[in-house]
PDB file of C-alpha atoms in Angstrom:
ATOM      1  CA  MET A   1     -21.813   0.449 -17.031  1.00 55.00           C
ATOM      2  CA  SER A   2     -21.123   2.656 -14.023  1.00 68.00           C
ATOM      3  CA  ASN A   3     -19.934   6.251 -14.309  1.00 86.00           C
ATOM      4  CA  LYS A   4     -18.349   5.997 -10.894  1.00 93.00           C
ATOM      5  CA  ILE A   5     -14.631   6.455 -10.334  1.00 94.00           C
ATOM      6  CA  LYS A   6     -13.052   3.051  -9.748  1.00 94.00           C
ATOM      7  CA  ILE A   7     -10.607   2.705  -6.838  1.00 94.00           C
ATOM      8  CA  ALA A   8      -8.410  -0.266  -5.944  1.00 92.00           C
ATOM      9  CA  THR A   9      -6.206  -0.646  -2.866  1.00 93.00           C
ATOM     10  CA  THR A  10      -3.649  -3.155  -1.667  1.00 92.00           C
ATOM     11  CA  SER A  11      -1.128  -3.638   1.101  1.00 92.00           C
ATOM     12  CA  LEU A  12       2.364  -4.902   0.319  1.00 96.00           C
ATOM     13  CA  ALA A  13       5.093  -5.038   3.020  1.00 94.00           C
ATOM     14  CA  GLY A  14       3.482  -2.978   5.750  1.00 90.00           C
ATOM     15  CA  CYS A  15       1.263  -3.210   8.794  1.00 92.00           C
ATOM     16  CA  PHE A  16      -2.126  -2.462   7.172  1.00 93.00           C
ATOM     17  CA  GLY A  17      -2.277   0.724   9.254  1.00 93.00           C
ATOM     18  CA  CYS A  18      -2.872   2.903   6.189  1.00 93.00           C
ATOM     19  CA  HIS A  19      -5.929   0.840   5.282  1.00 93.00           C
ATOM     20  CA  MET A  20      -7.191   1.136   8.849  1.00 94.00           C
ATOM     21  CA  SER A  21      -6.744   4.915   8.655  1.00 94.00           C
ATOM     22  CA  PHE A  22      -8.574   4.967   5.315  1.00 93.00           C
ATOM     23  CA  LEU A  23     -11.488   3.133   6.949  1.00 92.00           C
ATOM     24  CA  ASP A  24     -11.376   5.753   9.732  1.00 93.00           C
ATOM     25  CA  ILE A  25     -13.088   8.206   7.377  1.00 93.00           C
ATOM     26  CA  ASP A  26     -16.102   6.680   9.150  1.00 91.00           C
ATOM     27  CA  GLU A  27     -19.482   7.811   7.834  1.00 93.00           C
ATOM     28  CA  ARG A  28     -17.795   9.713   5.002  1.00 94.00           C
ATOM     29  CA  ILE A  29     -17.296   6.312   3.369  1.00 91.00           C
ATOM     30  CA  THR A  30     -20.990   6.315   2.452  1.00 92.00           C
ATOM     31  CA  ALA A  31     -20.547   9.651   0.640  1.00 93.00           C
ATOM     32  CA  LEU A  32     -17.471   8.206  -1.052  1.00 92.00           C
ATOM     33  CA  ALA A  33     -19.390   5.082  -2.099  1.00 90.00           C
ATOM     34  CA  GLU A  34     -21.888   7.311  -3.910  1.00 93.00           C
ATOM     35  CA  VAL A  35     -19.201   8.456  -6.356  1.00 94.00           C
ATOM     36  CA  VAL A  36     -16.713   5.568  -6.399  1.00 94.00           C
ATOM     37  CA  GLU A  37     -16.769   1.853  -6.997  1.00 90.00           C
ATOM     38  CA  PHE A  38     -14.251  -0.294  -5.158  1.00 89.00           C
ATOM     39  CA  ASP A  39     -12.277  -2.860  -7.110  1.00 88.00           C
ATOM     40  CA  ARG A  40      -9.679  -4.796  -5.111  1.00 82.00           C
ATOM     41  CA  SER A  41      -9.809  -3.482  -1.532  1.00 82.00           C
ATOM     42  CA  PRO A  42     -10.524  -4.560   2.060  1.00 75.00           C
ATOM     43  CA  LEU A  43     -14.186  -3.856   1.273  1.00 77.00           C
ATOM     44  CA  THR A  44     -14.409  -6.387  -1.576  1.00 81.00           C
ATOM     45  CA  ASP A  45     -13.428  -9.964  -2.218  1.00 80.00           C
ATOM     46  CA  ILE A  46     -11.706  -9.195  -5.524  1.00 79.00           C
ATOM     47  CA  GLU A  47      -8.340 -10.912  -5.793  1.00 81.00           C
ATOM     48  CA  HIS A  48      -6.828  -9.111  -8.803  1.00 82.00           C
ATOM     49  CA  CYS A  49      -6.885  -5.456  -9.751  1.00 82.00           C
ATOM     50  CA  GLY A  50      -8.945  -4.704 -12.846  1.00 86.00           C
ATOM     51  CA  PRO A  51      -8.929  -1.461 -14.835  1.00 94.00           C
ATOM     52  CA  CYS A  52      -9.197   1.407 -12.317  1.00 95.00           C
ATOM     53  CA  ASP A  53      -8.986   5.150 -12.136  1.00 96.00           C
ATOM     54  CA  ILE A  54      -7.081   5.308  -8.830  1.00 96.00           C
ATOM     55  CA  GLY A  55      -4.809   2.740  -7.190  1.00 96.00           C
ATOM     56  CA  LEU A  56      -3.752   3.186  -3.561  1.00 97.00           C
ATOM     57  CA  ILE A  57      -0.673   1.187  -2.542  1.00 97.00           C
ATOM     58  CA  GLU A  58       0.394   0.779   1.070  1.00 97.00           C
ATOM     59  CA  GLY A  59       3.658  -0.914   2.042  1.00 97.00           C
ATOM     60  CA  GLY A  60       7.079  -1.383   0.554  1.00 97.00           C
ATOM     61  CA  VAL A  61       8.215  -4.109  -1.833  1.00 98.00           C
ATOM     62  CA  CYS A  62       9.969  -7.023  -0.110  1.00 97.00           C
ATOM     63  CA  ASN A  63       9.217 -10.126  -2.188  1.00 97.00           C
ATOM     64  CA  SER A  64       8.365 -11.414  -5.660  1.00 96.00           C
ATOM     65  CA  GLU A  65       4.620 -11.382  -4.988  1.00 96.00           C
ATOM     66  CA  ASN A  66       4.788  -7.688  -3.992  1.00 97.00           C
ATOM     67  CA  VAL A  67       6.526  -6.934  -7.317  1.00 98.00           C
ATOM     68  CA  HIS A  68       3.838  -8.824  -9.242  1.00 96.00           C
ATOM     69  CA  VAL A  69       0.931  -7.096  -7.442  1.00 95.00           C
ATOM     70  CA  LEU A  70       2.553  -3.665  -7.790  1.00 97.00           C
ATOM     71  CA  ARG A  71       3.127  -4.119 -11.532  1.00 97.00           C
ATOM     72  CA  GLU A  72      -0.463  -5.338 -11.931  1.00 95.00           C
ATOM     73  CA  PHE A  73      -1.700  -2.178 -10.193  1.00 95.00           C
ATOM     74  CA  ARG A  74       0.510   0.086 -12.309  1.00 97.00           C
ATOM     75  CA  LYS A  75      -0.717  -1.597 -15.486  1.00 97.00           C
ATOM     76  CA  ASN A  76      -4.384  -1.300 -14.498  1.00 96.00           C
ATOM     77  CA  CYS A  77      -4.556   2.044 -12.646  1.00 96.00           C
ATOM     78  CA  LYS A  78      -4.600   5.393 -14.425  1.00 97.00           C
ATOM     79  CA  VAL A  79      -3.314   7.088 -11.256  1.00 97.00           C
ATOM     80  CA  LEU A  80      -1.089   5.288  -8.746  1.00 98.00           C
ATOM     81  CA  VAL A  81      -0.651   6.684  -5.232  1.00 98.00           C
ATOM     82  CA  ALA A  82       2.088   5.636  -2.794  1.00 98.00           C
ATOM     83  CA  VAL A  83       0.305   5.702   0.566  1.00 98.00           C
ATOM     84  CA  GLY A  84       2.295   6.082   3.783  1.00 97.00           C
ATOM     85  CA  ALA A  85       5.925   5.855   4.813  1.00 97.00           C
ATOM     86  CA  CYS A  86       6.414   2.196   3.840  1.00 97.00           C
ATOM     87  CA  ALA A  87       5.295   2.781   0.230  1.00 98.00           C
ATOM     88  CA  ILE A  88       7.174   6.085  -0.001  1.00 98.00           C
ATOM     89  CA  ASN A  89      10.531   5.136   1.557  1.00 97.00           C
ATOM     90  CA  GLY A  90      10.301   1.497   2.730  1.00 96.00           C
ATOM     91  CA  GLY A  91       9.280   2.442   6.275  1.00 95.00           C
ATOM     92  CA  LEU A  92       9.878   0.057   9.159  1.00 94.00           C
ATOM     93  CA  PRO A  93      10.152  -3.052   6.945  1.00 94.00           C
ATOM     94  CA  ALA A  94      13.205  -1.426   5.317  1.00 96.00           C
ATOM     95  CA  LEU A  95      15.090  -1.740   8.616  1.00 95.00           C
ATOM     96  CA  ARG A  96      15.964  -5.231   7.403  1.00 94.00           C
ATOM     97  CA  ASN A  97      18.001  -3.601   4.598  1.00 96.00           C
ATOM     98  CA  PHE A  98      20.898  -3.296   7.040  1.00 95.00           C
ATOM     99  CA  VAL A  99      21.308  -7.076   7.377  1.00 95.00           C
ATOM    100  CA  SER A 100      21.450  -9.829   4.792  1.00 95.00           C
ATOM    101  CA  VAL A 101      18.351 -11.840   3.956  1.00 94.00           C
ATOM    102  CA  GLU A 102      20.162 -14.927   5.261  1.00 94.00           C
ATOM    103  CA  ALA A 103      20.894 -13.299   8.637  1.00 95.00           C
ATOM    104  CA  CYS A 104      17.283 -12.087   8.858  1.00 92.00           C
ATOM    105  CA  LEU A 105      15.891 -15.583   8.162  1.00 93.00           C
ATOM    106  CA  LEU A 106      18.290 -17.226  10.615  1.00 94.00           C
ATOM    107  CA  GLU A 107      17.299 -14.832  13.384  1.00 93.00           C
ATOM    108  CA  ALA A 108      13.583 -15.128  12.715  1.00 92.00           C
ATOM    109  CA  TYR A 109      13.292 -18.866  12.171  1.00 94.00           C
ATOM    110  CA  ARG A 110      16.307 -20.591  13.707  1.00 94.00           C
ATOM    111  CA  ASP A 111      18.291 -18.583  16.226  1.00 93.00           C
ATOM    112  CA  GLY A 112      15.743 -16.117  17.615  1.00 91.00           C
ATOM    113  CA  ILE A 113      14.446 -16.058  21.171  1.00 93.00           C
ATOM    114  CA  GLY A 114      11.418 -18.307  21.589  1.00 93.00           C
ATOM    115  CA  VAL A 115      11.915 -20.357  18.421  1.00 93.00           C
ATOM    116  CA  ASP A 116      10.594 -23.823  19.282  1.00 91.00           C
ATOM    117  CA  ASN A 117      10.886 -25.719  16.013  1.00 91.00           C
ATOM    118  CA  PRO A 118      13.857 -24.137  14.222  1.00 94.00           C
ATOM    119  CA  GLN A 119      13.481 -24.370  10.461  1.00 93.00           C
ATOM    120  CA  ILE A 120      13.585 -21.797   7.704  1.00 92.00           C
ATOM    121  CA  PRO A 121      10.413 -22.056   5.580  1.00 91.00           C
ATOM    122  CA  ASN A 122      11.123 -23.600   2.216  1.00 89.00           C
ATOM    123  CA  ASP A 123       7.725 -23.987   0.578  1.00 93.00           C
ATOM    124  CA  PRO A 124       7.543 -23.307  -3.181  1.00 92.00           C
ATOM    125  CA  GLU A 125       4.242 -21.467  -2.544  1.00 94.00           C
ATOM    126  CA  LEU A 126       6.066 -18.774  -0.536  1.00 93.00           C
ATOM    127  CA  PRO A 127       7.171 -15.715  -2.531  1.00 95.00           C
ATOM    128  CA  LEU A 128      10.925 -15.227  -2.869  1.00 94.00           C
ATOM    129  CA  LEU A 129      12.359 -12.488  -0.671  1.00 94.00           C
ATOM    130  CA  LEU A 130      14.168  -9.621  -2.366  1.00 96.00           C
ATOM    131  CA  ASP A 131      17.629  -8.616  -1.135  1.00 96.00           C
ATOM    132  CA  LYS A 132      16.127  -5.425   0.291  1.00 96.00           C
ATOM    133  CA  VAL A 133      12.798  -3.693   0.853  1.00 97.00           C
ATOM    134  CA  HIS A 134      12.144  -1.110  -1.856  1.00 98.00           C
ATOM    135  CA  PRO A 135       9.891   1.934  -1.867  1.00 98.00           C
ATOM    136  CA  ILE A 136       7.362   1.425  -4.658  1.00 98.00           C
ATOM    137  CA  HIS A 137       8.742   4.220  -6.863  1.00 98.00           C
ATOM    138  CA  GLU A 138      11.899   2.123  -7.357  1.00 98.00           C
ATOM    139  CA  ILE A 139       9.778  -0.537  -9.085  1.00 98.00           C
ATOM    140  CA  VAL A 140       7.056   1.407 -10.946  1.00 98.00           C
ATOM    141  CA  LYS A 141       6.135   4.981 -11.828  1.00 98.00           C
ATOM    142  CA  VAL A 142       4.170   6.633  -9.024  1.00 98.00           C
ATOM    143  CA  ASP A 143       1.893   9.580  -9.724  1.00 98.00           C
ATOM    144  CA  TYR A 144       1.330  10.857  -6.171  1.00 97.00           C
ATOM    145  CA  PHE A 145       2.710  10.384  -2.676  1.00 97.00           C
ATOM    146  CA  MET A 146       0.413  10.526   0.372  1.00 97.00           C
ATOM    147  CA  PRO A 147       2.648  11.030   3.444  1.00 95.00           C
ATOM    148  CA  GLY A 148       2.139   9.724   6.951  1.00 94.00           C
ATOM    149  CA  CYS A 149       2.557   6.687   9.137  1.00 94.00           C
ATOM    150  CA  PRO A 150      -0.266   6.275   8.606  1.00 95.00           C
ATOM    151  CA  PRO A 151      -1.852   9.201   6.787  1.00 96.00           C
ATOM    152  CA  SER A 152      -4.812  10.398   8.841  1.00 95.00           C
ATOM    153  CA  ALA A 153      -8.402   9.809   7.763  1.00 96.00           C
ATOM    154  CA  ASP A 154      -8.620  13.531   6.974  1.00 96.00           C
ATOM    155  CA  VAL A 155      -5.579  13.260   4.707  1.00 96.00           C
ATOM    156  CA  PHE A 156      -7.250  10.389   2.839  1.00 96.00           C
ATOM    157  CA  TRP A 157     -10.494  12.334   2.559  1.00 96.00           C
ATOM    158  CA  THR A 158      -8.838  15.555   1.359  1.00 96.00           C
ATOM    159  CA  PHE A 159      -6.538  13.743  -1.071  1.00 96.00           C
ATOM    160  CA  LEU A 160      -9.218  11.492  -2.581  1.00 96.00           C
ATOM    161  CA  SER A 161     -11.768  14.313  -2.773  1.00 96.00           C
ATOM    162  CA  ALA A 162      -9.352  16.349  -4.872  1.00 96.00           C
ATOM    163  CA  LEU A 163      -8.548  13.445  -7.218  1.00 95.00           C
ATOM    164  CA  ILE A 164     -12.219  12.529  -7.630  1.00 94.00           C
ATOM    165  CA  GLU A 165     -13.114  16.159  -8.401  1.00 94.00           C
ATOM    166  CA  GLY A 166     -10.301  16.315 -10.987  1.00 93.00           C
ATOM    167  CA  ARG A 167      -8.163  18.690  -8.928  1.00 95.00           C
ATOM    168  CA  GLU A 168      -4.485  18.376  -8.096  1.00 95.00           C
ATOM    169  CA  PRO A 169      -4.228  17.067  -4.507  1.00 95.00           C
ATOM    170  CA  SER A 170      -2.826  19.604  -2.085  1.00 92.00           C
ATOM    171  CA  LEU A 171      -2.525  18.839   1.605  1.00 92.00           C
ATOM    172  CA  PRO A 172      -2.525  21.803   3.974  1.00 90.00           C
ATOM    173  CA  TYR A 173       0.150  21.960   6.630  1.00 91.00           C
ATOM    174  CA  GLU A 174      -2.374  21.286   9.393  1.00 89.00           C
ATOM    175  CA  LEU A 175      -2.994  17.803   7.960  1.00 89.00           C
ATOM    176  CA  VAL A 176       0.611  16.703   7.484  1.00 86.00           C
ATOM    177  CA  HIS A 177       2.678  18.404  10.176  1.00 79.00           C
ATOM    178  CA  TYR A 178       4.437  16.130  12.639  1.00 72.00           C
ATOM    179  CA  ASP A 179       5.566  18.628  15.283  1.00 70.00           C
TER     180      ASP A 179
END
């Protein structure tokens, strides 16, 4: 059995930019790999989140599958971190909250510019859309919030280093200012 800290990550309704920023820690990922083991993440082929110390969630919650994955992470992760604007407040996907799901589907699949074969997908394998995009804290308890769109690689490094060392994460102004 490994004594390494176990980390899992997933992307819900978002652009995957937070994961790309996480991978931008570049060679520091080898130092990280010395002290952590990755469960579900872009670096593994693990489909479901197992018991973990830290769960990193990117993206808001827009469909039934997102709810299921988020609840699975909350159940299995000792610490759950909302990563980026979409997880924290819904981000860009939440712009659809100002129109009905029906209007959104009609525009995207039937009436939109460039639609060649107008039909709204109706496959039972597709997850059901929620009426709105939710930040993850509206669905489960979140322990920490990592701001940014996306958070920089240095924010990831500083934040994760603190958690791994058992310290309370604290991000200096220089890492999170947007002016």
